[in-house]
PDB file of C-alpha atoms and ligand atoms in Angstrom:
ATOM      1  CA  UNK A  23     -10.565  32.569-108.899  1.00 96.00           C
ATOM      2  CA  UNK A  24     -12.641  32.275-111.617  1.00 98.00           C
ATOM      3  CA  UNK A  25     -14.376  29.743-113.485  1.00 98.00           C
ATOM      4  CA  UNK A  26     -16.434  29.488-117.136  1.00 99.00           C
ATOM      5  CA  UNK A  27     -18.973  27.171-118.533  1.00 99.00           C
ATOM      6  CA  UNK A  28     -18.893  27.434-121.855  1.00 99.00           C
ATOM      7  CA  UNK A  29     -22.126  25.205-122.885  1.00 99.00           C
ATOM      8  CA  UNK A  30     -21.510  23.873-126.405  1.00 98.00           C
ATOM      9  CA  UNK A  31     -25.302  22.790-127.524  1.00 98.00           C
ATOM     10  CA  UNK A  32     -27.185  24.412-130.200  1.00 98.00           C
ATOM     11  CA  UNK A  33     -30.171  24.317-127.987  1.00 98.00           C
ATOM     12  CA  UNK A  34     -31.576  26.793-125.110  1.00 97.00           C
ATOM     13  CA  UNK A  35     -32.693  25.900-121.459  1.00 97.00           C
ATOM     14  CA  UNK A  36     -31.840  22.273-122.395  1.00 98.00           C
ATOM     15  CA  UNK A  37     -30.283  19.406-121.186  1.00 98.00           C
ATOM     16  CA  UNK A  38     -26.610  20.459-121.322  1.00 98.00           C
ATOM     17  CA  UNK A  39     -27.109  23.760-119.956  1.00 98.00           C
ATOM     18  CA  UNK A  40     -29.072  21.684-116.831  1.00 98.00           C
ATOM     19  CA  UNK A  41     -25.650  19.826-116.292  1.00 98.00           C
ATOM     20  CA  UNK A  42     -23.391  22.324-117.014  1.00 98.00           C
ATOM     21  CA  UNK A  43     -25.708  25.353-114.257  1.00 98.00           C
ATOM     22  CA  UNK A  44     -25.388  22.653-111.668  1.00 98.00           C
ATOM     23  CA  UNK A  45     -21.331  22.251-112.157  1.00 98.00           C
ATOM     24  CA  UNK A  46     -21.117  25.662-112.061  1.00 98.00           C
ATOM     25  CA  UNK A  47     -23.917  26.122-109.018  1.00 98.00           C
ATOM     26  CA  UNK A  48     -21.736  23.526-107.032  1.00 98.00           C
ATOM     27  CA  UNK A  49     -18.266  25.737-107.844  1.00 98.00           C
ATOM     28  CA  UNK A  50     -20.155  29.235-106.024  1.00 98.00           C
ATOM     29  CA  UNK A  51     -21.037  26.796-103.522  1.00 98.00           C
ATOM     30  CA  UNK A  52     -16.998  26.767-102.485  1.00 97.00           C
ATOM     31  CA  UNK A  53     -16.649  30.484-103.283  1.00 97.00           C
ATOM     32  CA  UNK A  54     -15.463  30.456-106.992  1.00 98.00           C
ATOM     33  CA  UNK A  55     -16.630  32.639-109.159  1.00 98.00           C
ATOM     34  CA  UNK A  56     -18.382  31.703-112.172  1.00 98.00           C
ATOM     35  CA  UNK A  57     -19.685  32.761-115.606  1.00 98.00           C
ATOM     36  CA  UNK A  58     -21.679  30.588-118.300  1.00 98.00           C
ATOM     37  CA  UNK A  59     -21.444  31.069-122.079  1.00 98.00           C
ATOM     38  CA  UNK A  60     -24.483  29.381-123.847  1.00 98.00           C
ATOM     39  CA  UNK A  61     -22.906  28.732-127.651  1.00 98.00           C
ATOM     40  CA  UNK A  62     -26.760  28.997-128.701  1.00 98.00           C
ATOM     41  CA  UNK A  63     -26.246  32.384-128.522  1.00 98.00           C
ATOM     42  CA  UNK A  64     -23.385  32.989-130.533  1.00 98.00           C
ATOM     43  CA  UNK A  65     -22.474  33.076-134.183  1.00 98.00           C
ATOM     44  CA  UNK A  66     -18.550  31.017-134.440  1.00 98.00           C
ATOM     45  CA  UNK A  67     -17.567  30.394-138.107  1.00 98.00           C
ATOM     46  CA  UNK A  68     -15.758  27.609-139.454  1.00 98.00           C
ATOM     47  CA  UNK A  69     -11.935  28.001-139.780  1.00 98.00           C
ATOM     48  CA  UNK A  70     -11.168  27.981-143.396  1.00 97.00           C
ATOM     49  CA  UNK A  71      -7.343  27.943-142.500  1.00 97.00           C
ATOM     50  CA  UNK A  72      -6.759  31.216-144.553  1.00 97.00           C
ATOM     51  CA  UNK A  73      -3.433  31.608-142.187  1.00 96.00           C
ATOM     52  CA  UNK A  74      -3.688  35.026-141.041  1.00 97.00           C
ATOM     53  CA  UNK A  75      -3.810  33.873-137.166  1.00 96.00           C
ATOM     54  CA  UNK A  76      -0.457  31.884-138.019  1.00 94.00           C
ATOM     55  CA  UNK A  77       1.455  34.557-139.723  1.00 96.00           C
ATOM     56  CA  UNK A  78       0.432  36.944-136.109  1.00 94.00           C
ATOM     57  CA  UNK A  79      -2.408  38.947-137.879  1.00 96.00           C
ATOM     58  CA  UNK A  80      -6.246  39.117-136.879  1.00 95.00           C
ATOM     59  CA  UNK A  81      -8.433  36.403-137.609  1.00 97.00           C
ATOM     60  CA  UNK A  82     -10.605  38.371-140.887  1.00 97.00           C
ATOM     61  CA  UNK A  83     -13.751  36.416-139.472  1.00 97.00           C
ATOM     62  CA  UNK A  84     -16.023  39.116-137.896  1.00 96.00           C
ATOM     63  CA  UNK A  85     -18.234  36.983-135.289  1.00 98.00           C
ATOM     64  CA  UNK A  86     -18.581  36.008-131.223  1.00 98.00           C
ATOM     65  CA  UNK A  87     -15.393  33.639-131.336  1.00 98.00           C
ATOM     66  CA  UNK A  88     -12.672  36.174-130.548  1.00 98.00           C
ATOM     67  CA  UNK A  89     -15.199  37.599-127.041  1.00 98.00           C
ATOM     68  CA  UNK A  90     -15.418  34.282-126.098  1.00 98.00           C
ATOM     69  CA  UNK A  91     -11.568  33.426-126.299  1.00 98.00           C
ATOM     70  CA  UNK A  92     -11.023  36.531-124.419  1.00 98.00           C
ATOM     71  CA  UNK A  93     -13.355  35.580-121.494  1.00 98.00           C
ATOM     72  CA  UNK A  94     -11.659  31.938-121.854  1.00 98.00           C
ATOM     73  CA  UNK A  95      -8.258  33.647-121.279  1.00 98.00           C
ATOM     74  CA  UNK A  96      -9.461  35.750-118.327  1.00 98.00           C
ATOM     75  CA  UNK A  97     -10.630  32.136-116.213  1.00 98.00           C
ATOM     76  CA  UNK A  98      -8.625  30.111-113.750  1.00 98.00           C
ATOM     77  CA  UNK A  99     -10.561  27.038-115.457  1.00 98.00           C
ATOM     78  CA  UNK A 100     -12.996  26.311-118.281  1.00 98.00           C
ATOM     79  CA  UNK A 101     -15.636  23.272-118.246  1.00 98.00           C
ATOM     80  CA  UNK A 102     -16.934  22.746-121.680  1.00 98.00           C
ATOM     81  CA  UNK A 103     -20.302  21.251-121.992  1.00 98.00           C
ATOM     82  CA  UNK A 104     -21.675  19.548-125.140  1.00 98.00           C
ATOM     83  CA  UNK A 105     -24.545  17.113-126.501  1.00 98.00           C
ATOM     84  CA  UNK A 106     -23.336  14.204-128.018  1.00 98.00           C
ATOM     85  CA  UNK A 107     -24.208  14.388-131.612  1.00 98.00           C
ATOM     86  CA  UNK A 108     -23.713  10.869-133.604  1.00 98.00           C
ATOM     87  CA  UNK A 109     -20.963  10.380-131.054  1.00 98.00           C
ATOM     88  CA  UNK A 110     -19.041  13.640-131.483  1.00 98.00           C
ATOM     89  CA  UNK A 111     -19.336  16.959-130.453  1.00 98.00           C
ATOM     90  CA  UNK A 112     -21.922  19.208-132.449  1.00 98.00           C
ATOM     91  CA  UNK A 113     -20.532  21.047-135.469  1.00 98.00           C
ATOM     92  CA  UNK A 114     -21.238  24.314-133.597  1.00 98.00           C
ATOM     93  CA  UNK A 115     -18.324  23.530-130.683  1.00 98.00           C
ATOM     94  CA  UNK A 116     -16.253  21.867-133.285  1.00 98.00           C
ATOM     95  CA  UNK A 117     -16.136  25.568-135.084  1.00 98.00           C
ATOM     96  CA  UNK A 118     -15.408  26.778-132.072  1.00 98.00           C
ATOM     97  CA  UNK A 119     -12.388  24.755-131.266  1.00 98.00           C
ATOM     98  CA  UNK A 120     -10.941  25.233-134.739  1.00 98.00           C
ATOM     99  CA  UNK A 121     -10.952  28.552-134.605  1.00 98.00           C
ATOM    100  CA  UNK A 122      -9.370  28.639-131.533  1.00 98.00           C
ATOM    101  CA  UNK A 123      -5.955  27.948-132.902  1.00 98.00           C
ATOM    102  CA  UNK A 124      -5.864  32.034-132.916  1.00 97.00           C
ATOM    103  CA  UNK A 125      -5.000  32.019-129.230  1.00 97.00           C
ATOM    104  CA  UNK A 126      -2.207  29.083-129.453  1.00 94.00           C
ATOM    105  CA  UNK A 127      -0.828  29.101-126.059  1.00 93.00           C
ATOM    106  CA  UNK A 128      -2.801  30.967-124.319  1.00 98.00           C
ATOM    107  CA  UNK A 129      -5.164  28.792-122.212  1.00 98.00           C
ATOM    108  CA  UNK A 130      -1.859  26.982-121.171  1.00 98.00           C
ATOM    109  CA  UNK A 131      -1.714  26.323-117.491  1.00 98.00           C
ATOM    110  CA  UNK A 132      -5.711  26.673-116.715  1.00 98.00           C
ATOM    111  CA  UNK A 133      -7.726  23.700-115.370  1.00 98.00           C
ATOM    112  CA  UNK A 134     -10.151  21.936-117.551  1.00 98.00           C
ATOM    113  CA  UNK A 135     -13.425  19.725-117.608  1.00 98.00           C
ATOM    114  CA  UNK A 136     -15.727  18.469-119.429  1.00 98.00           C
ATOM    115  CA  UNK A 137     -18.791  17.456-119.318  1.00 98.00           C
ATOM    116  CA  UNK A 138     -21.354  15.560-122.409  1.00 98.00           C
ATOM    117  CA  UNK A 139     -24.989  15.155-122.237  1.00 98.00           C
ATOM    118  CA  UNK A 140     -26.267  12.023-124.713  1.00 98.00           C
ATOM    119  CA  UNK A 141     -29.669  10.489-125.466  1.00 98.00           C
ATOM    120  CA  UNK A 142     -29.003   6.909-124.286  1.00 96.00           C
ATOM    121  CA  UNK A 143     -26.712   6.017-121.190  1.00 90.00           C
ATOM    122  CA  UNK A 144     -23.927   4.882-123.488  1.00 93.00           C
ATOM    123  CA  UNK A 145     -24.485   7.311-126.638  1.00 97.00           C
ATOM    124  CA  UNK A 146     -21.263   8.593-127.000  1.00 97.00           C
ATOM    125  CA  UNK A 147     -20.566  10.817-123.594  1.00 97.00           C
ATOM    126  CA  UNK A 148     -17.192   9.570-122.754  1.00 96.00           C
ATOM    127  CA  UNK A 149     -16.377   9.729-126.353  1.00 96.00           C
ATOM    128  CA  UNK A 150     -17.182  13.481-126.215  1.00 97.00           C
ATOM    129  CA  UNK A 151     -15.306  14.061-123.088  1.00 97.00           C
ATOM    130  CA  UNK A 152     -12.204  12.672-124.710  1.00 96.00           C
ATOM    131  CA  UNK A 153     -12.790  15.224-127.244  1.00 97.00           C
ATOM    132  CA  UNK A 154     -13.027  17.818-125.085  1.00 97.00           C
ATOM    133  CA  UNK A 155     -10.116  16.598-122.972  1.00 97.00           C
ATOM    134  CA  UNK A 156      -8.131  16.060-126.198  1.00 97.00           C
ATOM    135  CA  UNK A 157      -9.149  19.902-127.355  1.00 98.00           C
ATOM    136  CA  UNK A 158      -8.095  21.640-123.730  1.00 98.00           C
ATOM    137  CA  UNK A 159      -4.429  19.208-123.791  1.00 97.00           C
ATOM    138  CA  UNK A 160      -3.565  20.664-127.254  1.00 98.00           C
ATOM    139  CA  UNK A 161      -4.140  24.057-125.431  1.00 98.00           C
ATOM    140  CA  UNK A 162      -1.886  22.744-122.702  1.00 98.00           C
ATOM    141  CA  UNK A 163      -4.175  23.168-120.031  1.00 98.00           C
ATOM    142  CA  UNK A 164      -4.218  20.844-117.091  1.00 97.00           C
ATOM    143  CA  UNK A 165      -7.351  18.182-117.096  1.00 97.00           C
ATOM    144  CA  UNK A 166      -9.385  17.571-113.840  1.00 95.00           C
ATOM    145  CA  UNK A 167      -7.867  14.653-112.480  1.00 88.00           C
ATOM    146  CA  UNK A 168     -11.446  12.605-112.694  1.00 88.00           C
ATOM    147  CA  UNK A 169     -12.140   9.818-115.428  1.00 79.00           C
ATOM    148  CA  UNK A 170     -14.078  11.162-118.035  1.00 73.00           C
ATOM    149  CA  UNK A 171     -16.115  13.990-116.198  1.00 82.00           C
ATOM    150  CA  UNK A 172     -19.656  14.801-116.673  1.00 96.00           C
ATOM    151  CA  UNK A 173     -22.033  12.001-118.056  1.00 97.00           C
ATOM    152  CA  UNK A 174     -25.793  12.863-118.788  1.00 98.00           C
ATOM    153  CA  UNK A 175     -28.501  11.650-119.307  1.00 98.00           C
ATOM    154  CA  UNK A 176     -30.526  14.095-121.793  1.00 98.00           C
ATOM    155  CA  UNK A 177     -32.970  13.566-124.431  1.00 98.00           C
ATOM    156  CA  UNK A 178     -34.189  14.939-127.686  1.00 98.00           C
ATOM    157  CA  UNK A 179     -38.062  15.501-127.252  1.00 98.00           C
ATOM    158  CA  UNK A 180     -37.559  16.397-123.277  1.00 98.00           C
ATOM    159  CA  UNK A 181     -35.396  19.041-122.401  1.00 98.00           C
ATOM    160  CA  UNK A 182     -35.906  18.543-118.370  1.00 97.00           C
ATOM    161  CA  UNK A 183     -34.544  15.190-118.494  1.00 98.00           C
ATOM    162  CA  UNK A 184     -31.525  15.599-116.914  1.00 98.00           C
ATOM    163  CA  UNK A 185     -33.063  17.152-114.314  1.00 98.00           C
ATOM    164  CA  UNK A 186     -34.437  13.463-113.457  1.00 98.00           C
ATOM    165  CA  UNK A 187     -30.744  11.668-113.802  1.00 98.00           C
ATOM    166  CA  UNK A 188     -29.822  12.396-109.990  1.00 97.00           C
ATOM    167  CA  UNK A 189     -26.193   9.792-111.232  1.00 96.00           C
ATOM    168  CA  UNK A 190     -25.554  11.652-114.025  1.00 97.00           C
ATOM    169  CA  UNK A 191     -26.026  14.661-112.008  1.00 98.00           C
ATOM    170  CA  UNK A 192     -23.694  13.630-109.491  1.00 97.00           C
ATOM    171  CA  UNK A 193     -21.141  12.958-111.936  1.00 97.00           C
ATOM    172  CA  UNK A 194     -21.097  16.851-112.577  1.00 98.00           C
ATOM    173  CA  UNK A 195     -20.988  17.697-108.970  1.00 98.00           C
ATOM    174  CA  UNK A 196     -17.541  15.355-108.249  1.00 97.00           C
ATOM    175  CA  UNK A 197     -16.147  17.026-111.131  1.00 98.00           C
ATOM    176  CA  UNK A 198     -16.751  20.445-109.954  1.00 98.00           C
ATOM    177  CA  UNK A 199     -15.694  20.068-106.788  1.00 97.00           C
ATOM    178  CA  UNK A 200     -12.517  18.276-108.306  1.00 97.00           C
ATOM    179  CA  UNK A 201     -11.894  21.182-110.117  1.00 98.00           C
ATOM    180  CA  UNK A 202     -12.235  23.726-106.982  1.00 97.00           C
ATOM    181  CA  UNK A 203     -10.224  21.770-104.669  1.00 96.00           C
ATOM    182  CA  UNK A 204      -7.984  21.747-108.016  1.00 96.00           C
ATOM    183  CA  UNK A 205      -7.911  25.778-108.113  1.00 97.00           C
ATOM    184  CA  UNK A 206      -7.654  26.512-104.675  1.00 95.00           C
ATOM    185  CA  UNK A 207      -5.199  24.258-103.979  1.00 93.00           C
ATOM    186  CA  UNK A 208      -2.901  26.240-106.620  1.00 89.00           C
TER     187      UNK A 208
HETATM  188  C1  LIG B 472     -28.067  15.469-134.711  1.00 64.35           C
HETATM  189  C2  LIG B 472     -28.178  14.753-133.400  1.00 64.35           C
HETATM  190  C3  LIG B 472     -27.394  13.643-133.170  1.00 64.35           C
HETATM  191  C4  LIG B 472     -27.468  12.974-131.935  1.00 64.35           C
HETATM  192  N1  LIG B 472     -26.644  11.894-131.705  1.00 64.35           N
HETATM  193  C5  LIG B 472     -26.662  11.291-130.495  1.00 64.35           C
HETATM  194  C6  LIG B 472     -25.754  10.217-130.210  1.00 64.35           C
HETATM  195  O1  LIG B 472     -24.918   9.816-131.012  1.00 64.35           O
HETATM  196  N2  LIG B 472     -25.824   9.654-128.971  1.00 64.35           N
HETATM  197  C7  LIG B 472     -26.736  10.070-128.022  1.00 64.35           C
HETATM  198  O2  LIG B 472     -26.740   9.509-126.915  1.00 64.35           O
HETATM  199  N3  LIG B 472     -27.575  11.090-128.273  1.00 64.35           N
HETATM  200  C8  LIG B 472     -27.569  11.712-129.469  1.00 64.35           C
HETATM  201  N4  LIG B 472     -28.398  12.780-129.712  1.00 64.35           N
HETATM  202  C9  LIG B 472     -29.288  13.247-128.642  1.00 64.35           C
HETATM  203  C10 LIG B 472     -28.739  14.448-127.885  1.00 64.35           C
HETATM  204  O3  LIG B 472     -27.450  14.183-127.383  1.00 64.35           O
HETATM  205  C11 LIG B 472     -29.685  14.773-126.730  1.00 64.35           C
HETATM  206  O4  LIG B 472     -30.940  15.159-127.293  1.00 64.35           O
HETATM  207  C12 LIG B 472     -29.167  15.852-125.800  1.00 64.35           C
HETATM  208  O5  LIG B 472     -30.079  15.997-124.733  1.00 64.35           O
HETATM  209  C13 LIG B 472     -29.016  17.182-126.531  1.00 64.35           C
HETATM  210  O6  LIG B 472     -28.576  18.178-125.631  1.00 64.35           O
HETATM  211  P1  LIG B 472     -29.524  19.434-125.291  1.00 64.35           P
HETATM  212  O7  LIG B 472     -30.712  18.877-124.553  1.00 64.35           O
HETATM  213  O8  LIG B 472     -28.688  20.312-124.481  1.00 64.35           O
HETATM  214  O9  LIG B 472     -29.928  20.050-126.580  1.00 64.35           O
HETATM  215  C14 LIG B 472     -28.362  13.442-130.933  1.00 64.35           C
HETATM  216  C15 LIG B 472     -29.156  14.571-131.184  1.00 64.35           C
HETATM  217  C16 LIG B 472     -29.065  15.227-132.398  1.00 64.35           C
HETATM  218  C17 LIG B 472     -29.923  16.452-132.647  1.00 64.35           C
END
């Protein structure tokens, strides 16, 4: 059983990676294995909808999207972390979920959660969620049965902040342990 973060924010060590290591942390706490996939580190181009992936040939774009898909379809269950930017998901995730429309099908059936890490309280985090939700349904995969998931506290100039937001925390702890009891009771 086998579980991956994929954390969706531009940025290193910050906020979102905080909320999405302590998901994760919680998941090897109940003997699940886990990887984490920082999108900072990875170069995902924009779909330009050239058609190749729909017509059953390679996607021509030479970059880190088709790894990551792979290690996608070898989990039991993905948890998708982003920053809320102006109430949306950051351009670099939204690449990334474009472009997945080369593996159509093939997440079906996994378990899914999200998480979103925002500025102010109410910035946009359940907004993102719903993205992410929205994103993992098309794929067919199976949400965490939790209202909205992961809400964080981050900030722009402080990148220990959520560290500090023991609710918002919390919030990513129920939703892990939703998602194990989820996966092992399968
Ligand atoms: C371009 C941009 C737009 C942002 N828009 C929002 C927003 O709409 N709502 C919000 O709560 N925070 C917003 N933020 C703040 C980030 O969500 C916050 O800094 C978060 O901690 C970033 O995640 P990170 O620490 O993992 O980089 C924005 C930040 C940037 C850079």
């Amino acid at each position: 059983m086998k579980v991956l973060g994929l954390c969706g924010s531009p940025r290193k060590n910050g906020n979102t990676e905080t909320a999405l290591r302590v998901a994760l942390d919680t998941l090897k706490d109940k003997g699940i294995e886990t990887e984490i996939i920082l999108l900072a580190e990875k170069k995902v181009e924009y779909c330009d909808h050239c058609g190749n992936c729909l017509e059953g040939k390679q996607c021509p774009k030479d970059d880190d999207a088709k790894e990551i898909f792979e290690r996608m379809q070898l989990a039991d269950g993905i948890i998708v972390a982003s920053p809320v930017y102006y109430t949306a998901v950051p351009a670099q995730l939204k690449a990334l979920f474009d472009r997945s429309i080369m593996i159509r099908k093939k997440l079906a059936g996994k378990v899914g959660g999200a998480i979103a890490v925002g500025q102010v309280r109410n910035g946009g985090q359940e907004i993102v969620c719903e993205q992410i939700h929205q994103w993992m349904i098309t794929h067919e995969m199976f949400i965490v049965p939790i209202r909205f998931g992961g809400i964080v506290l981050g900030s722009m100039k402080d990148l220990s902040a959520a560290k500090r937001d023991e609710v918002g925390l919390n919030s990513c702890r129920a939703l892990a342990n939703k998602m194990a009891e989820t996966l092992l009771r399968r």
